[in-house]
Short mmCIF file of C-alpha atoms in Angstrom, two decimals:
data_model
loop_
_atom_site.label_atom_id
_atom_site.label_comp_id
_atom_site.label_asym_id
_atom_site.label_seq_id
_atom_site.Cartn_x
_atom_site.Cartn_y
_atom_site.Cartn_z
CA UNK A 23 156.01 119.98 163.46
CA UNK A 24 154.04 117.97 160.88
CA UNK A 25 151.78 120.96 160.20
CA UNK A 26 154.80 123.18 159.49
CA UNK A 27 156.19 120.61 157.05
CA UNK A 28 152.82 120.31 155.32
CA UNK A 29 152.54 124.08 155.03
CA UNK A 30 155.96 124.35 153.38
CA UNK A 31 155.17 121.61 150.88
CA UNK A 32 151.68 122.87 150.01
CA UNK A 33 151.82 125.72 147.46
CA UNK A 34 148.32 126.95 148.40
CA UNK A 35 148.41 129.80 150.89
CA UNK A 36 144.99 131.39 150.50
CA UNK A 37 142.20 128.87 150.82
CA UNK A 38 144.32 126.26 152.58
CA UNK A 39 141.76 125.93 155.38
CA UNK A 40 139.23 124.69 152.81
CA UNK A 41 141.44 121.74 151.91
CA UNK A 42 142.14 121.05 155.56
CA UNK A 43 138.37 120.80 156.04
CA UNK A 44 138.08 118.46 153.03
CA UNK A 45 140.82 116.30 154.52
CA UNK A 46 139.11 116.11 157.93
CA UNK A 47 135.83 114.99 156.33
CA UNK A 48 137.54 112.32 154.25
CA UNK A 49 139.70 111.13 157.19
CA UNK A 50 136.90 109.26 158.92
CA UNK A 51 138.99 107.71 161.70
CA UNK A 52 140.92 110.96 162.44
CA UNK A 53 144.32 109.29 162.23
CA UNK A 54 145.85 112.02 160.05
CA UNK A 55 145.87 109.90 156.87
CA UNK A 56 143.34 108.88 154.21
CA UNK A 57 143.51 105.25 153.12
CA UNK A 58 142.07 103.90 149.85
CA UNK A 59 138.80 102.77 151.41
CA UNK A 60 138.07 106.17 152.93
CA UNK A 61 139.23 107.88 149.74
CA UNK A 62 136.78 105.91 147.59
CA UNK A 63 133.94 106.40 150.08
CA UNK A 64 134.40 110.18 150.12
CA UNK A 65 135.38 111.04 146.54
CA UNK A 66 133.16 108.58 144.64
CA UNK A 67 130.77 110.56 142.43
CA UNK A 68 128.95 107.77 140.61
CA UNK A 69 130.97 108.35 137.41
CA UNK A 70 134.50 107.21 138.23
CA UNK A 71 134.89 103.47 138.58
CA UNK A 72 136.74 101.75 141.43
CA UNK A 73 139.71 101.35 139.10
CA UNK A 74 139.66 105.07 138.26
CA UNK A 75 139.59 105.99 141.94
CA UNK A 76 142.48 103.62 142.63
CA UNK A 77 144.55 105.32 139.91
CA UNK A 78 143.65 108.78 141.24
CA UNK A 79 144.50 107.75 144.80
CA UNK A 80 148.02 106.64 143.87
CA UNK A 81 148.49 109.73 141.72
CA UNK A 82 147.78 111.95 144.73
CA UNK A 83 149.89 109.71 147.00
CA UNK A 84 153.17 111.20 145.78
CA UNK A 85 155.04 109.81 148.83
CA UNK A 86 154.01 106.24 147.90
CA UNK A 87 152.90 105.38 151.44
CA UNK A 88 149.46 103.99 150.47
CA UNK A 89 148.03 106.86 152.51
CA UNK A 90 147.31 110.49 151.61
CA UNK A 91 148.27 113.28 154.00
CA UNK A 92 147.19 116.93 154.02
CA UNK A 93 150.13 118.19 152.01
CA UNK A 94 149.61 115.63 149.23
CA UNK A 95 145.90 116.41 148.94
CA UNK A 96 146.54 120.17 148.98
CA UNK A 97 149.39 119.94 146.48
CA UNK A 98 147.42 117.87 143.97
CA UNK A 99 144.31 120.05 143.87
CA UNK A 100 146.36 123.27 143.87
CA UNK A 101 147.65 122.24 140.44
CA UNK A 102 144.11 122.07 139.06
CA UNK A 103 142.37 125.05 140.72
CA UNK A 104 142.39 127.38 137.72
CA UNK A 105 139.76 130.11 138.12
CA UNK A 106 138.54 128.48 141.34
CA UNK A 107 141.74 129.53 143.14
CA UNK A 108 140.17 132.94 143.74
CA UNK A 109 136.89 131.30 144.74
CA UNK A 110 138.41 129.16 147.49
CA UNK A 111 140.53 132.08 148.71
CA UNK A 112 137.34 134.16 148.95
CA UNK A 113 135.57 131.34 150.80
CA UNK A 114 138.33 131.31 153.41
CA UNK A 115 138.13 135.10 153.81
CA UNK A 116 134.34 134.97 154.06
CA UNK A 117 134.52 132.22 156.67
CA UNK A 118 136.82 134.35 158.83
CA UNK A 119 134.66 137.45 158.26
CA UNK A 120 131.41 135.67 159.23
CA UNK A 121 132.97 134.11 162.33
CA UNK A 122 134.40 137.47 163.41
CA UNK A 123 131.11 139.31 162.77
CA UNK A 124 129.03 136.79 164.72
CA UNK A 125 131.45 136.72 167.65
CA UNK A 126 131.53 140.51 167.78
CA UNK A 127 127.71 140.69 167.64
CA UNK A 128 127.34 138.15 170.47
CA UNK A 129 129.87 140.01 172.63
CA UNK A 130 128.27 143.40 172.03
CA UNK A 131 124.83 142.09 172.97
CA UNK A 132 126.24 140.35 176.05
CA UNK A 133 128.27 143.32 177.32
CA UNK A 134 125.81 146.08 176.44
CA UNK A 135 122.56 145.55 178.33
CA UNK A 136 121.09 148.78 176.93
CA UNK A 137 120.92 147.65 173.30
CA UNK A 138 117.68 149.01 171.88
CA UNK A 139 115.00 146.87 170.25
CA UNK A 140 115.72 148.49 166.88
CA UNK A 141 119.44 147.70 167.14
CA UNK A 142 118.60 144.07 167.89
CA UNK A 143 116.26 144.02 164.90
CA UNK A 144 119.04 145.34 162.66
CA UNK A 145 121.40 142.63 163.92
CA UNK A 146 118.84 139.91 163.23
CA UNK A 147 118.09 141.31 159.79
CA UNK A 148 121.77 141.51 158.83
CA UNK A 149 122.37 137.89 159.89
CA UNK A 150 119.31 136.68 157.95
CA UNK A 151 120.28 138.71 154.87
CA UNK A 152 123.86 137.42 154.98
CA UNK A 153 122.47 133.88 155.14
CA UNK A 154 120.18 134.61 152.16
CA UNK A 155 122.99 136.07 150.05
CA UNK A 156 125.31 133.12 150.80
CA UNK A 157 122.52 130.68 149.93
CA UNK A 158 121.89 132.57 146.68
CA UNK A 159 125.55 132.14 145.73
CA UNK A 160 125.22 128.39 146.25
CA UNK A 161 122.35 127.96 143.77
CA UNK A 162 124.32 128.47 140.51
CA UNK A 163 127.07 126.21 141.89
CA UNK A 164 124.52 123.45 142.54
CA UNK A 165 123.06 123.87 139.05
CA UNK A 166 126.52 123.79 137.45
CA UNK A 167 127.48 120.72 139.49
CA UNK A 168 124.31 118.87 138.43
CA UNK A 169 124.89 119.86 134.78
CA UNK A 170 128.49 118.62 134.63
CA UNK A 171 127.61 115.41 136.48
CA UNK A 172 124.74 114.73 134.05
CA UNK A 173 127.10 115.30 131.11
CA UNK A 174 129.69 112.96 132.63
CA UNK A 175 127.10 110.24 133.21
CA UNK A 176 125.81 110.64 129.64
CA UNK A 177 129.29 110.26 128.18
CA UNK A 178 130.13 107.34 130.44
CA UNK A 179 127.03 105.34 131.41
CA UNK A 180 127.66 102.71 134.05
CA UNK A 181 126.03 101.22 137.18
CA UNK A 182 126.20 103.29 140.40
CA UNK A 183 129.50 102.80 142.20
CA UNK A 184 129.43 100.82 145.44
CA UNK A 185 132.08 100.44 148.11
CA UNK A 186 132.39 97.49 150.49
CA UNK A 187 132.26 98.55 154.14
CA UNK A 188 131.89 96.47 157.33
CA UNK A 189 128.30 95.67 158.30
CA UNK A 190 128.90 97.11 161.76
CA UNK A 191 130.52 100.60 161.42
CA UNK A 192 131.27 100.80 165.16
CA UNK A 193 132.78 97.34 165.67
CA UNK A 194 134.26 96.14 162.35
CA UNK A 195 135.81 93.15 164.03
CA UNK A 196 132.38 91.75 164.87
CA UNK A 197 131.09 91.81 161.29
CA UNK A 198 130.78 88.56 159.40
CA UNK A 199 131.07 90.13 155.95
CA UNK A 200 131.08 93.33 153.95
CA UNK A 201 128.04 95.03 152.45
CA UNK A 202 128.07 97.10 149.24
CA UNK A 203 126.65 100.59 149.79
CA UNK A 204 126.42 103.74 147.73
CA UNK A 205 129.12 106.21 148.88
CA UNK A 206 127.94 109.23 150.89
CA UNK A 207 128.60 111.82 148.16
CA UNK A 208 126.47 109.94 145.61
CA UNK A 209 123.81 109.08 148.15
CA UNK A 210 123.40 112.68 149.30
CA UNK A 211 123.09 113.91 145.70
CA UNK A 212 120.39 111.32 144.89
CA UNK A 213 118.52 112.20 148.07
CA UNK A 214 118.67 115.91 147.21
CA UNK A 215 117.27 115.20 143.75
CA UNK A 216 114.46 113.08 145.23
CA UNK A 217 113.52 115.76 147.77
CA UNK A 218 113.58 118.44 145.06
CA UNK A 219 111.27 116.29 142.89
CA UNK A 220 108.85 115.70 145.76
CA UNK A 221 108.84 119.40 146.65
CA UNK A 222 108.12 120.37 143.04
CA UNK A 223 105.23 117.91 142.82
CA UNK A 224 103.71 119.21 146.05
CA UNK A 225 103.94 122.80 144.87
CA UNK A 226 102.32 121.92 141.52
CA UNK A 227 99.45 120.12 143.24
CA UNK A 228 98.73 122.88 145.75
CA UNK A 229 99.29 125.92 143.49
CA UNK A 230 96.57 127.69 141.45
CA UNK A 231 96.38 126.77 137.76
CA UNK A 232 97.43 130.26 136.68
CA UNK A 233 100.73 130.46 138.54
CA UNK A 234 102.86 129.10 141.41
CA UNK A 235 103.57 131.63 144.20
CA UNK A 236 107.23 132.50 144.66
CA UNK A 237 109.20 132.12 147.85
CA UNK A 238 109.01 135.87 148.53
CA UNK A 239 105.20 135.75 148.39
CA UNK A 240 105.07 132.79 150.75
CA UNK A 241 107.40 134.51 153.23
CA UNK A 242 105.31 137.69 153.07
CA UNK A 243 102.16 135.67 153.70
CA UNK A 244 103.77 133.94 156.68
CA UNK A 245 104.92 137.27 158.13
CA UNK A 246 101.38 138.66 157.95
CA UNK A 247 100.03 135.56 159.67
CA UNK A 248 102.65 135.81 162.44
CA UNK A 249 101.83 139.50 162.88
CA UNK A 250 98.17 138.65 163.47
CA UNK A 251 99.04 135.92 165.95
CA UNK A 252 101.42 138.18 167.87
CA UNK A 253 98.85 140.99 168.19
CA UNK A 254 96.08 138.93 169.70
CA UNK A 255 95.52 135.23 170.25
CA UNK A 256 92.33 134.01 171.85
CA UNK A 257 90.88 130.50 171.95
CA UNK A 258 88.08 129.03 173.98
CA UNK A 259 89.13 128.02 177.50
CA UNK A 260 92.60 129.51 176.97
CA UNK A 261 93.59 132.66 178.81
CA UNK A 262 95.11 135.43 176.70
CA UNK A 263 97.32 137.38 179.10
CA UNK A 264 99.46 140.45 178.49
CA UNK A 265 102.68 140.45 180.49
CA UNK A 266 105.91 142.42 180.50
CA UNK A 267 108.56 139.98 179.33
CA UNK A 268 112.23 140.96 179.07
CA UNK A 269 115.26 138.91 178.13
CA UNK A 270 116.25 138.65 181.78
CA UNK A 271 113.26 136.41 182.61
CA UNK A 272 113.19 134.31 179.46
CA UNK A 273 114.82 130.92 179.11
CA UNK A 274 115.50 129.28 175.75
CA UNK A 275 114.17 126.00 174.37
CA UNK A 276 116.35 124.50 171.63
CA UNK A 277 115.05 121.70 169.38
CA UNK A 278 117.71 119.86 167.35
CA UNK A 279 116.65 117.35 164.70
CA UNK A 280 118.98 114.67 163.31
CA UNK A 281 118.19 112.46 160.32
CA UNK A 282 120.78 109.74 160.83
CA UNK A 283 122.06 107.35 158.18
CA UNK A 284 120.78 103.92 159.14
CA UNK A 285 124.19 102.23 159.00
CA UNK A 286 125.77 104.98 161.08
CA UNK A 287 123.16 104.89 163.87
CA UNK A 288 125.41 103.05 166.42
CA UNK A 289 128.22 105.54 165.76
CA UNK A 290 125.83 108.50 166.16
CA UNK A 291 124.32 107.15 169.39
CA UNK A 292 127.79 106.72 170.87
CA UNK A 293 128.66 110.31 169.96
CA UNK A 294 125.30 111.55 171.29
CA UNK A 295 125.85 109.76 174.61
CA UNK A 296 129.20 111.53 175.04
CA UNK A 297 127.55 114.84 174.14
CA UNK A 298 124.70 114.42 176.64
CA UNK A 299 127.05 113.39 179.44
CA UNK A 300 129.22 116.42 178.77
CA UNK A 301 126.42 118.96 178.44
CA UNK A 302 124.92 118.07 181.82
CA UNK A 303 127.85 119.76 183.54
CA UNK A 304 127.79 122.84 181.28
CA UNK A 305 126.98 126.27 182.66
CA UNK A 306 123.43 127.43 181.93
CA UNK A 307 121.83 124.11 180.93
CA UNK A 308 118.57 123.44 182.79
CA UNK A 309 117.36 120.25 181.15
CA UNK A 310 118.06 117.97 178.18
CA UNK A 311 115.83 115.31 176.65
CA UNK A 312 116.49 112.87 173.80
CA UNK A 313 113.69 111.29 171.78
CA UNK A 314 113.87 108.66 169.04
CA UNK A 315 110.95 107.38 167.01
CA UNK A 316 110.02 103.80 166.23
CA UNK A 317 110.84 102.65 162.68
CA UNK A 318 112.53 105.98 161.98
CA UNK A 319 116.06 107.33 161.78
CA UNK A 320 115.04 110.70 163.21
CA UNK A 321 116.34 111.67 166.63
CA UNK A 322 115.22 114.83 168.42
CA UNK A 323 117.26 116.51 171.17
CA UNK A 324 115.55 119.13 173.35
CA UNK A 325 117.75 121.46 175.38
CA UNK A 326 116.48 124.02 177.88
CA UNK A 327 118.91 126.88 178.63
CA UNK A 328 118.60 129.52 181.32
CA UNK A 329 119.20 132.29 178.74
CA UNK A 330 120.01 132.86 175.08
CA UNK A 331 123.48 134.12 176.07
CA UNK A 332 124.19 130.85 177.89
CA UNK A 333 123.30 128.85 174.78
CA UNK A 334 125.31 131.17 172.50
CA UNK A 335 128.34 130.76 174.76
CA UNK A 336 127.96 126.96 174.65
CA UNK A 337 128.00 127.00 170.83
CA UNK A 338 131.66 128.08 170.99
CA UNK A 339 132.64 125.25 173.34
CA UNK A 340 134.85 122.34 172.30
CA UNK A 341 132.08 119.89 173.28
CA UNK A 342 129.63 121.39 170.78
CA UNK A 343 132.23 121.73 168.02
CA UNK A 344 133.37 118.13 168.52
CA UNK A 345 129.79 116.83 168.38
CA UNK A 346 129.13 118.71 165.13
CA UNK A 347 132.36 117.42 163.59
CA UNK A 348 131.53 113.81 164.47
CA UNK A 349 128.14 114.15 162.72
CA UNK A 350 129.46 115.28 159.33
CA UNK A 351 129.45 111.85 157.70
CA UNK A 352 126.68 110.11 159.68
CA UNK A 353 123.71 112.35 158.83
CA UNK A 354 121.51 112.03 155.76
CA UNK A 355 121.06 115.82 155.71
CA UNK A 356 122.31 118.81 157.74
CA UNK A 357 121.08 119.14 161.31
CA UNK A 358 117.95 121.26 161.81
CA UNK A 359 117.89 123.59 164.82
CA UNK A 360 114.93 125.66 166.10
CA UNK A 361 114.94 127.92 169.17
CA UNK A 362 112.04 129.41 171.13
CA UNK A 363 112.18 131.79 174.13
CA UNK A 364 109.98 130.67 177.04
CA UNK A 365 108.98 132.74 180.11
CA UNK A 366 110.68 131.42 183.23
CA UNK A 367 107.34 131.80 185.04
CA UNK A 368 105.98 128.89 182.99
CA UNK A 369 108.57 126.59 184.54
CA UNK A 370 107.60 127.74 188.02
CA UNK A 371 103.93 126.90 187.25
CA UNK A 372 104.91 123.41 186.06
CA UNK A 373 106.92 122.73 189.22
CA UNK A 374 104.00 123.72 191.45
#
């Protein structure tokens, strides 16, 4: 009933799902409302002061409840979309199109066992190319965002904004005081700038004096190296065997890497525990292992699935979607996931 009321009050029809996603990320305790603390933590950009954010919060809170709901957030930003109205509408359409295309591709590969190797190659290529094109669209947006933020900082220099949060994010009642921290949006931008600077320095040090090889050249070089390795690999005391491997006798090893924000580690571990307990009963899972490293915020999760189809089916489960949603605000950077097919015969050799 509340969703229907929100939809009537919100003038945005196309692109509404984008603002619903923004709301979910800002609503950290999932209670259907954004309070001032969560608002400042999410929307702080290092330029607006705490006073500015307080004014903006109450301007959006048109119902004067000291909380912002979906309709209020949607209504406020809809009045300022301008040319970006078409952009957010297109993002919503693209999101639906990508989801539909991936689901259809998975179903076709699952139902049709006679899909040729060339058809599978085309599917892989199309997915990779779609990912490349979407990433290419993001680059000018990132550059424009950095430019406008730099201009805003230049026109209004001030210390980085901090927000007081409980020392223990999982059990606020146990904390003895509050600790000032840089909000997630500012922190992620600074981390991105630092990583970009480090990457540029590494490329300059390792590149020839005449020029720096482009990404396309590096990818081409990697493809040639992989081609050589796939054709023949032979090392001393290692047997190089040629076998007939099909998808039916391959299992899938999935490596998931999480770089967790230090203050959010208890919250992440609690979510991870729920995830591990739930995945054990899932269809197709053979083994799961969690590894953390001393003096590091990196956590690795290794999952062994009986087939690629079993893993693909699990990705659409509520357990997986819920785990991803809970990680949005606790990770320093997006999750990294790598998969590798493994012959089932290897497992049999290990057991013997």
